[in-house]
mmCIF file of C-alpha atoms in Angstrom:
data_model
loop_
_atom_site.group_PDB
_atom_site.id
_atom_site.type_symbol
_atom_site.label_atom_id
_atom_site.label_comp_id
_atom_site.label_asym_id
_atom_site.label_seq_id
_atom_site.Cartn_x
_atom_site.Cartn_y
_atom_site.Cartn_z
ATOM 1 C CA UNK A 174 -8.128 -12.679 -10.530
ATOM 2 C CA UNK A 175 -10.524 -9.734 -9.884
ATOM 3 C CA UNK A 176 -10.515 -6.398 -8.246
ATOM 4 C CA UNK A 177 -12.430 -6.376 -4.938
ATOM 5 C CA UNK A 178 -12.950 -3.519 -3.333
ATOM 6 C CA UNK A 179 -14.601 -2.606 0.020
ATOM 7 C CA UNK A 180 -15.723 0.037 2.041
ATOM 8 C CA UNK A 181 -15.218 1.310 4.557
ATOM 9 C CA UNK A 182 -11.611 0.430 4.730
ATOM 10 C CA UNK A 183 -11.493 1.734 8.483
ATOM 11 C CA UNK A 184 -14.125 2.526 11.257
ATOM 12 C CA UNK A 185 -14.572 2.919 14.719
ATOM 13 C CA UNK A 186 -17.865 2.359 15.958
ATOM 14 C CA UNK A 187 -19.980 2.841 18.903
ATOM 15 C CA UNK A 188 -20.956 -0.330 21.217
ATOM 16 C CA UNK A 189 -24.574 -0.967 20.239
ATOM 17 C CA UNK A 190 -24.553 0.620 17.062
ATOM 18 C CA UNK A 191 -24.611 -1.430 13.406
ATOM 19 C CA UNK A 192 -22.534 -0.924 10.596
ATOM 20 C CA UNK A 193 -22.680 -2.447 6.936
ATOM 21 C CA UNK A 194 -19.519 -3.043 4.905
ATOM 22 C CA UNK A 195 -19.608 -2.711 0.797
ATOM 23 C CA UNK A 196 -18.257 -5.247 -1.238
ATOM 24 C CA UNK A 197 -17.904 -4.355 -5.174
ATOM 25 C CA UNK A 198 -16.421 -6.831 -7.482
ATOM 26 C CA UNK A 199 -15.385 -5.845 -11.325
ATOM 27 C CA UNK A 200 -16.557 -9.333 -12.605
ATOM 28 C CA UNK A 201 -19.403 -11.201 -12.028
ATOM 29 C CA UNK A 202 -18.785 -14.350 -9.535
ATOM 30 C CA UNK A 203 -20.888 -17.106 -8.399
ATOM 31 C CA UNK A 204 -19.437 -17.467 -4.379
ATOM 32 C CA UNK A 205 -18.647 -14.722 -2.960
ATOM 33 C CA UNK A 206 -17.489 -14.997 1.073
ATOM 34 C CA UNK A 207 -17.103 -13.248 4.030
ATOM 35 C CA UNK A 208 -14.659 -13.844 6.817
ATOM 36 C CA UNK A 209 -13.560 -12.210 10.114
ATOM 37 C CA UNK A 210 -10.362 -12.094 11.609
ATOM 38 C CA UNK A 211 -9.874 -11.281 14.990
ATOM 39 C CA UNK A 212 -6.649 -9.409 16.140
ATOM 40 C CA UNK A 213 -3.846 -11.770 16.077
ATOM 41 C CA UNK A 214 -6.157 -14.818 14.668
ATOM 42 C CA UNK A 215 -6.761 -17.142 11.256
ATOM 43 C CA UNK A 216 -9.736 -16.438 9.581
ATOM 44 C CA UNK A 217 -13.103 -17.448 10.488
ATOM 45 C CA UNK A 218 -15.306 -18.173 7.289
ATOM 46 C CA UNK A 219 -19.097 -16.022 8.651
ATOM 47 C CA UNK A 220 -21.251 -17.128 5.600
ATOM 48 C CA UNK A 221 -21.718 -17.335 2.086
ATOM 49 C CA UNK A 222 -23.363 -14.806 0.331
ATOM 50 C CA UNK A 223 -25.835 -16.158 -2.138
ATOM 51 C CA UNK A 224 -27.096 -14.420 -5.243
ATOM 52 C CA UNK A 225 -30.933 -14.182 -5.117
ATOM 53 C CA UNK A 226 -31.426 -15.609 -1.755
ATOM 54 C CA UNK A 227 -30.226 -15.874 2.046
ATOM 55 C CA UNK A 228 -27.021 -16.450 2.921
ATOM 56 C CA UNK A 229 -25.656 -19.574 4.134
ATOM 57 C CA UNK A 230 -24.078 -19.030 7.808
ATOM 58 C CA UNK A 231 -21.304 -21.072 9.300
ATOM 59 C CA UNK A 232 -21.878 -22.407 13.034
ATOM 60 C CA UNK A 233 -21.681 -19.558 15.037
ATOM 61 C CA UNK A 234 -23.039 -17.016 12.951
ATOM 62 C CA UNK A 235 -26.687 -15.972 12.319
ATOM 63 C CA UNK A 236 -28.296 -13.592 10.097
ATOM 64 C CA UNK A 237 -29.686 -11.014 13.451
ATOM 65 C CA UNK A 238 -25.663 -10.483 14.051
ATOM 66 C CA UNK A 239 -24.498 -10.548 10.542
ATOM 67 C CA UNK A 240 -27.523 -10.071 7.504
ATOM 68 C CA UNK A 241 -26.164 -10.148 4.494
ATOM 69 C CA UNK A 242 -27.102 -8.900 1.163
ATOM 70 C CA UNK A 243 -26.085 -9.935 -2.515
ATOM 71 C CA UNK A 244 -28.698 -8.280 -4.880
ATOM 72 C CA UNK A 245 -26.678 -8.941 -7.799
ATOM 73 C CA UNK A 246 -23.354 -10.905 -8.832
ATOM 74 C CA UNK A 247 -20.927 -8.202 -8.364
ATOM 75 C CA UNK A 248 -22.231 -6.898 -5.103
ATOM 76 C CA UNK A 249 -22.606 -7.640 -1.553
ATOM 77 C CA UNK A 250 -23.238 -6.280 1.775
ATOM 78 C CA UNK A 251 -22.367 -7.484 5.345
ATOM 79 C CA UNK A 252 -24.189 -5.393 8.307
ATOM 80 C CA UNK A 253 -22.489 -6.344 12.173
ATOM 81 C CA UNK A 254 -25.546 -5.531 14.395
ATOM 82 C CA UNK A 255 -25.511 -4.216 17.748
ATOM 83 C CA UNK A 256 -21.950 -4.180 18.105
ATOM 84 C CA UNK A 257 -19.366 -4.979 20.794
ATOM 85 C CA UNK A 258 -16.068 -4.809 21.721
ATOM 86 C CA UNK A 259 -15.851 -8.934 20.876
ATOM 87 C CA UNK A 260 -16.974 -7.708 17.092
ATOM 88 C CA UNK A 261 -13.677 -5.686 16.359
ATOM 89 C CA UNK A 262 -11.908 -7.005 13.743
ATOM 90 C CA UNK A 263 -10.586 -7.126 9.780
ATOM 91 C CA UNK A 264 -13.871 -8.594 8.271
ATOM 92 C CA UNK A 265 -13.265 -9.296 4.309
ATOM 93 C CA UNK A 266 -14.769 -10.498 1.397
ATOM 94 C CA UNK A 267 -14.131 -12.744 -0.962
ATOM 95 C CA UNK A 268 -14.783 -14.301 -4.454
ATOM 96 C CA UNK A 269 -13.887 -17.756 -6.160
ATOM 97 C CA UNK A 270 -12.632 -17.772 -9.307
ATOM 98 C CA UNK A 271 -11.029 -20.022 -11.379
ATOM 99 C CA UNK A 272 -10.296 -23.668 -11.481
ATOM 100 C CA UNK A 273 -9.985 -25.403 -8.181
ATOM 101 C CA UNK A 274 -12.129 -22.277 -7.324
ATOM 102 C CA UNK A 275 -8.983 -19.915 -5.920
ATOM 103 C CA UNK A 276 -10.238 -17.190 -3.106
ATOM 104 C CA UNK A 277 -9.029 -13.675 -3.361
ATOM 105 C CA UNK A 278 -9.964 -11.175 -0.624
ATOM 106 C CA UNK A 279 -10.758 -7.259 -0.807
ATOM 107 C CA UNK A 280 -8.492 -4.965 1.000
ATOM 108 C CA UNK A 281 -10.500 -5.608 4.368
ATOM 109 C CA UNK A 282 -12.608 -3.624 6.311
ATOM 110 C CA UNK A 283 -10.985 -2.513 9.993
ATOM 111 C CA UNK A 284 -13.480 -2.595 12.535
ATOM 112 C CA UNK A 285 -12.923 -0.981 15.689
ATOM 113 C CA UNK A 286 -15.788 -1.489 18.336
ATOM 114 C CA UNK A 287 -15.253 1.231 21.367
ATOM 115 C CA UNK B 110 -11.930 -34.089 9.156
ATOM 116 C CA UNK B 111 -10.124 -31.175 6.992
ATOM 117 C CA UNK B 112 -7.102 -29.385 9.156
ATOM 118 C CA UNK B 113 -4.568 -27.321 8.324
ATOM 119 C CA UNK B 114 -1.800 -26.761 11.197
ATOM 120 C CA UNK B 115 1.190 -24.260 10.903
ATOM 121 C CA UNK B 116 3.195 -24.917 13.301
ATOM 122 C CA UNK B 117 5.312 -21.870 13.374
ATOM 123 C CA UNK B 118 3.871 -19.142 14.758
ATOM 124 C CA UNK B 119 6.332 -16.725 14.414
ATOM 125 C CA UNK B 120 9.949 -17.043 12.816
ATOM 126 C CA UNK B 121 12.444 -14.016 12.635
ATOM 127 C CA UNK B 122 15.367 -14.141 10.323
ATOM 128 C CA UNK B 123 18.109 -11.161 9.529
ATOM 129 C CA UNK B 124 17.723 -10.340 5.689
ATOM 130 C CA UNK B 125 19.125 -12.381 2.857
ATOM 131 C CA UNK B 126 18.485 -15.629 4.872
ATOM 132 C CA UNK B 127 16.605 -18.422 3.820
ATOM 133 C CA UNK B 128 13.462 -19.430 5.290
ATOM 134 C CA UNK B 129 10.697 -22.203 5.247
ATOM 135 C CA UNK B 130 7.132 -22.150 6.426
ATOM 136 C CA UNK B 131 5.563 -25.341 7.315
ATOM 137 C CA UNK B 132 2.106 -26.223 6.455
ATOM 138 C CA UNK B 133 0.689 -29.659 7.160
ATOM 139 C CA UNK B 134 -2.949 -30.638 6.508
ATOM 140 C CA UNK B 135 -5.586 -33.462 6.511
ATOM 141 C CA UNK B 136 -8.356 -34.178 4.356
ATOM 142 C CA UNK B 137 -10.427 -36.790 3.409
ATOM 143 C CA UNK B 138 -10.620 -36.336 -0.481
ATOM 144 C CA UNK B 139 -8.397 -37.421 -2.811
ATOM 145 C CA UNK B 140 -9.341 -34.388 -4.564
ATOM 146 C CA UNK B 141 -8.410 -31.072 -2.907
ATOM 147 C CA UNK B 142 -6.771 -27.731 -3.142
ATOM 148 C CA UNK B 143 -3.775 -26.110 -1.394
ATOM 149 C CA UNK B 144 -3.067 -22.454 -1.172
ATOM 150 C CA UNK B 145 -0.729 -19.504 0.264
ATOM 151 C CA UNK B 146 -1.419 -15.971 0.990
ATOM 152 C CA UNK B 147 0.452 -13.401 2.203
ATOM 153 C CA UNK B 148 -0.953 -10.899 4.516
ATOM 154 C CA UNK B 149 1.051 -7.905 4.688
ATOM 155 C CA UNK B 150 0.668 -5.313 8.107
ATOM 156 C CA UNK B 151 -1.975 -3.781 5.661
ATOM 157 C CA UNK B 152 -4.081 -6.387 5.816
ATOM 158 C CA UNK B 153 -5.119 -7.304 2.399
ATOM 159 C CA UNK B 154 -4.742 -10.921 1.782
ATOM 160 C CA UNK B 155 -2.424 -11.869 -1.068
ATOM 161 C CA UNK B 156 -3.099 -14.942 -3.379
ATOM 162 C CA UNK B 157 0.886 -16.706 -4.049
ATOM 163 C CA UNK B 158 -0.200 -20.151 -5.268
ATOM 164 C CA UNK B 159 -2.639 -22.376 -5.756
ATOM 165 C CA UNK B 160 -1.888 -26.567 -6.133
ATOM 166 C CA UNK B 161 -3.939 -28.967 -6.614
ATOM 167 C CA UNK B 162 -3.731 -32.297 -5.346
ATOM 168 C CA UNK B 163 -2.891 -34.141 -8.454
ATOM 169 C CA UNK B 164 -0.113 -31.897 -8.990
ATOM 170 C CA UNK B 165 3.263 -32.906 -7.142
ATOM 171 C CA UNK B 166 5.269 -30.912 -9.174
ATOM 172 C CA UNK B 167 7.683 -28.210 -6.759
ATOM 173 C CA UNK B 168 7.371 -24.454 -7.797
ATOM 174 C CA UNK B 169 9.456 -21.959 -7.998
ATOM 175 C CA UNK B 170 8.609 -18.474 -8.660
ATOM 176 C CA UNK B 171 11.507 -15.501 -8.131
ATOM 177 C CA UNK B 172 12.386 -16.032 -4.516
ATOM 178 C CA UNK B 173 9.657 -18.076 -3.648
ATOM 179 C CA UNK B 174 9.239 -22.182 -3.844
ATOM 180 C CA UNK B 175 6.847 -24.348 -2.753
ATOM 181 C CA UNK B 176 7.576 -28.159 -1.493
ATOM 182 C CA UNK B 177 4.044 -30.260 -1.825
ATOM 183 C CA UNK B 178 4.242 -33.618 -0.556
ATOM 184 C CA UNK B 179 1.221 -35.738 -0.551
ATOM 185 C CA UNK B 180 3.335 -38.585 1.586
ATOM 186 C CA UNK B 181 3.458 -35.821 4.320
ATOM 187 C CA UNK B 182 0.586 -34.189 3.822
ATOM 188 C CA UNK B 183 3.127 -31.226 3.670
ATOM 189 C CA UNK B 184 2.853 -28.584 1.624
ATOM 190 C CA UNK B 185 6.194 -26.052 2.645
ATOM 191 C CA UNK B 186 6.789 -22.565 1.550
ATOM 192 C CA UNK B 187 10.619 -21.459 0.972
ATOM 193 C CA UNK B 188 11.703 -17.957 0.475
ATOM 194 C CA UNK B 189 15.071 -17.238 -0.706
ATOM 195 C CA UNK B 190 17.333 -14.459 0.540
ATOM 196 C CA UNK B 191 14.749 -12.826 2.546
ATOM 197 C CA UNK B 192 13.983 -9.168 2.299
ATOM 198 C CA UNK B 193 12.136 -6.985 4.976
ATOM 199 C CA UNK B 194 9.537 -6.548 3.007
ATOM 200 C CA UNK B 195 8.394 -9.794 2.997
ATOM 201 C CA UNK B 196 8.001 -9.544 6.817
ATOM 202 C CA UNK B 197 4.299 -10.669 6.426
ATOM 203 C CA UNK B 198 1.740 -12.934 7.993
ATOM 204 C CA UNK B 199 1.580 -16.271 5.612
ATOM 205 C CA UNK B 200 -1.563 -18.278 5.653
ATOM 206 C CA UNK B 201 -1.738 -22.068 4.483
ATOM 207 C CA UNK B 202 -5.453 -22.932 3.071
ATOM 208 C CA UNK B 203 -7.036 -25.766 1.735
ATOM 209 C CA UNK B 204 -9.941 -26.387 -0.185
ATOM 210 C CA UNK B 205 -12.174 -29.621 -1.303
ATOM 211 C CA UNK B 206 -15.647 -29.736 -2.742
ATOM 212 C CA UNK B 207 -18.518 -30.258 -0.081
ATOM 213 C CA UNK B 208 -20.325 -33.758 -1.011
ATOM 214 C CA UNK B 209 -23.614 -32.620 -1.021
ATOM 215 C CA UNK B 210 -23.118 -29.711 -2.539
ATOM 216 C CA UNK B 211 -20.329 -29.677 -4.278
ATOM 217 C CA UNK B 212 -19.357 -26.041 -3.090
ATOM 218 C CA UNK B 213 -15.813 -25.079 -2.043
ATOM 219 C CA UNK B 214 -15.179 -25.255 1.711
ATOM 220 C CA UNK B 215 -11.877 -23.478 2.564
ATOM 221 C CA UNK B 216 -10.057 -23.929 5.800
ATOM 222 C CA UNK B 217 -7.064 -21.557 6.700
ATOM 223 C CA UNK B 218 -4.064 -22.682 9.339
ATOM 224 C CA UNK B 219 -3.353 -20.133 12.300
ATOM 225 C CA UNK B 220 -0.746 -18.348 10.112
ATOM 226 C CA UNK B 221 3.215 -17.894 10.644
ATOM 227 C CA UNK B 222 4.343 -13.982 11.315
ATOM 228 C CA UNK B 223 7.430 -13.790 9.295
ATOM 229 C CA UNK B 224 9.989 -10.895 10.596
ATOM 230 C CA UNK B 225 12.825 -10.174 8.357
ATOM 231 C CA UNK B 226 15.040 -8.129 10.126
ATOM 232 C CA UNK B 227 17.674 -5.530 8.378
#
């Protein structure tokens, strides 16, 4: 496995405002995720986080909401733009690792939008 | 198209009980990967187990056991004399390799909120 960490763990935000969310891994990874989970919901995969170049968004998602960073291979960043009430949520990030390419998450980063 | 459906969506049981979360998927590939997390009222997503579709074989591991079925589709997680602390949110996942890629897409079921009550 590998330790993911990610900060901030908890914030509450102004509507309007943007806010970018650390993701440190102790290992270097090739796919590194992020997802968002909306109170009381499954997880939604955003995009991909590619090393070197843009990130690859799922439907639904584009980079003006949600740029991403990954500079490196054990580092990533995930900015929500102009928030909104709709944006609060746990967003989290994640690595594959292993054969069959098992997910683990960070600790989650609890957004509230007010 | 992938799916994964769990049904459940939220089971109580008084501690020491048994209980059994369903997951059920679909997939096209012969190839694929199952998985279960546990997501605690923390929120950090916990990996339990990974299977892999070649792989039939039931697991057991302390309290916990897993039931994969590939002539259900089913892939069931049991836990043995419950304990409050595993009141939890459980996810069912499953992964296969994208064709023209041959990256990892994951899709997670709804969940099951698990309340063990003392």
């Amino acid at each position: 496995s590998a330790v993911i960490s990610q900060k901030p763990s908890r914030d509450i935000c102004q509507r309007g405002t943007s806010l970018t969310i650390q993701c440190q891994v102790d290992s270097q990874v090739t796919m590194m995720f992020w997802y968002r989970q909306q109170p009381g919901q499954s997880l939604t995969l955003i995009a991909t986080a590619n090393q070197g170049s843009e990130a690859t968004y799922e439907s639904g998602f584009v980079i003006d909401k949600f740029p991403i960073s990954r500079p490196n291979l054990t580092f990533s960043t995930l900015t929500v733009s102009n928030m909104s009430p709709e944006d609060s949520s746990i967003y989290l990030c994640s690595v594959g690792l292993g054969s069959g390419n098992t997910i683990y998450f960070g600790e989650g980063s609890w957004l509230t939008v007010v | 198209a992938q799916k994964v459906t769990q049904a459940q969506t939220e089971i109580s049981v008084v501690e020491k009980e048994d209980v059994t979360l369903d997951c059920v998927y679909e997939t096209r590939d012969t190839t694929y990967y199952l998985f279960w997390y546990k997501q605690p009222p923390s929120g950090e997503l916990v990996f339990l187990i990974r299977r892999n579709s070649f792989d039939e074989q039931n697991e057991i591991s302390g309290r916990y056991s897993w039931n994969f079925q590939k002539s259900t589709s089913s892939f069931n997680f049991t836990i043995t004399a419950s304990q409050v602390v595993d009141s939890a949110v459980y996810f069912c996942a499953l992964s296969e390799a994208e064709r023209n890629s041959g990256t990892y897409k994951y899709i997670f079921g709804t969940g099951t909120r698990l309340k063990v009550l003392a």
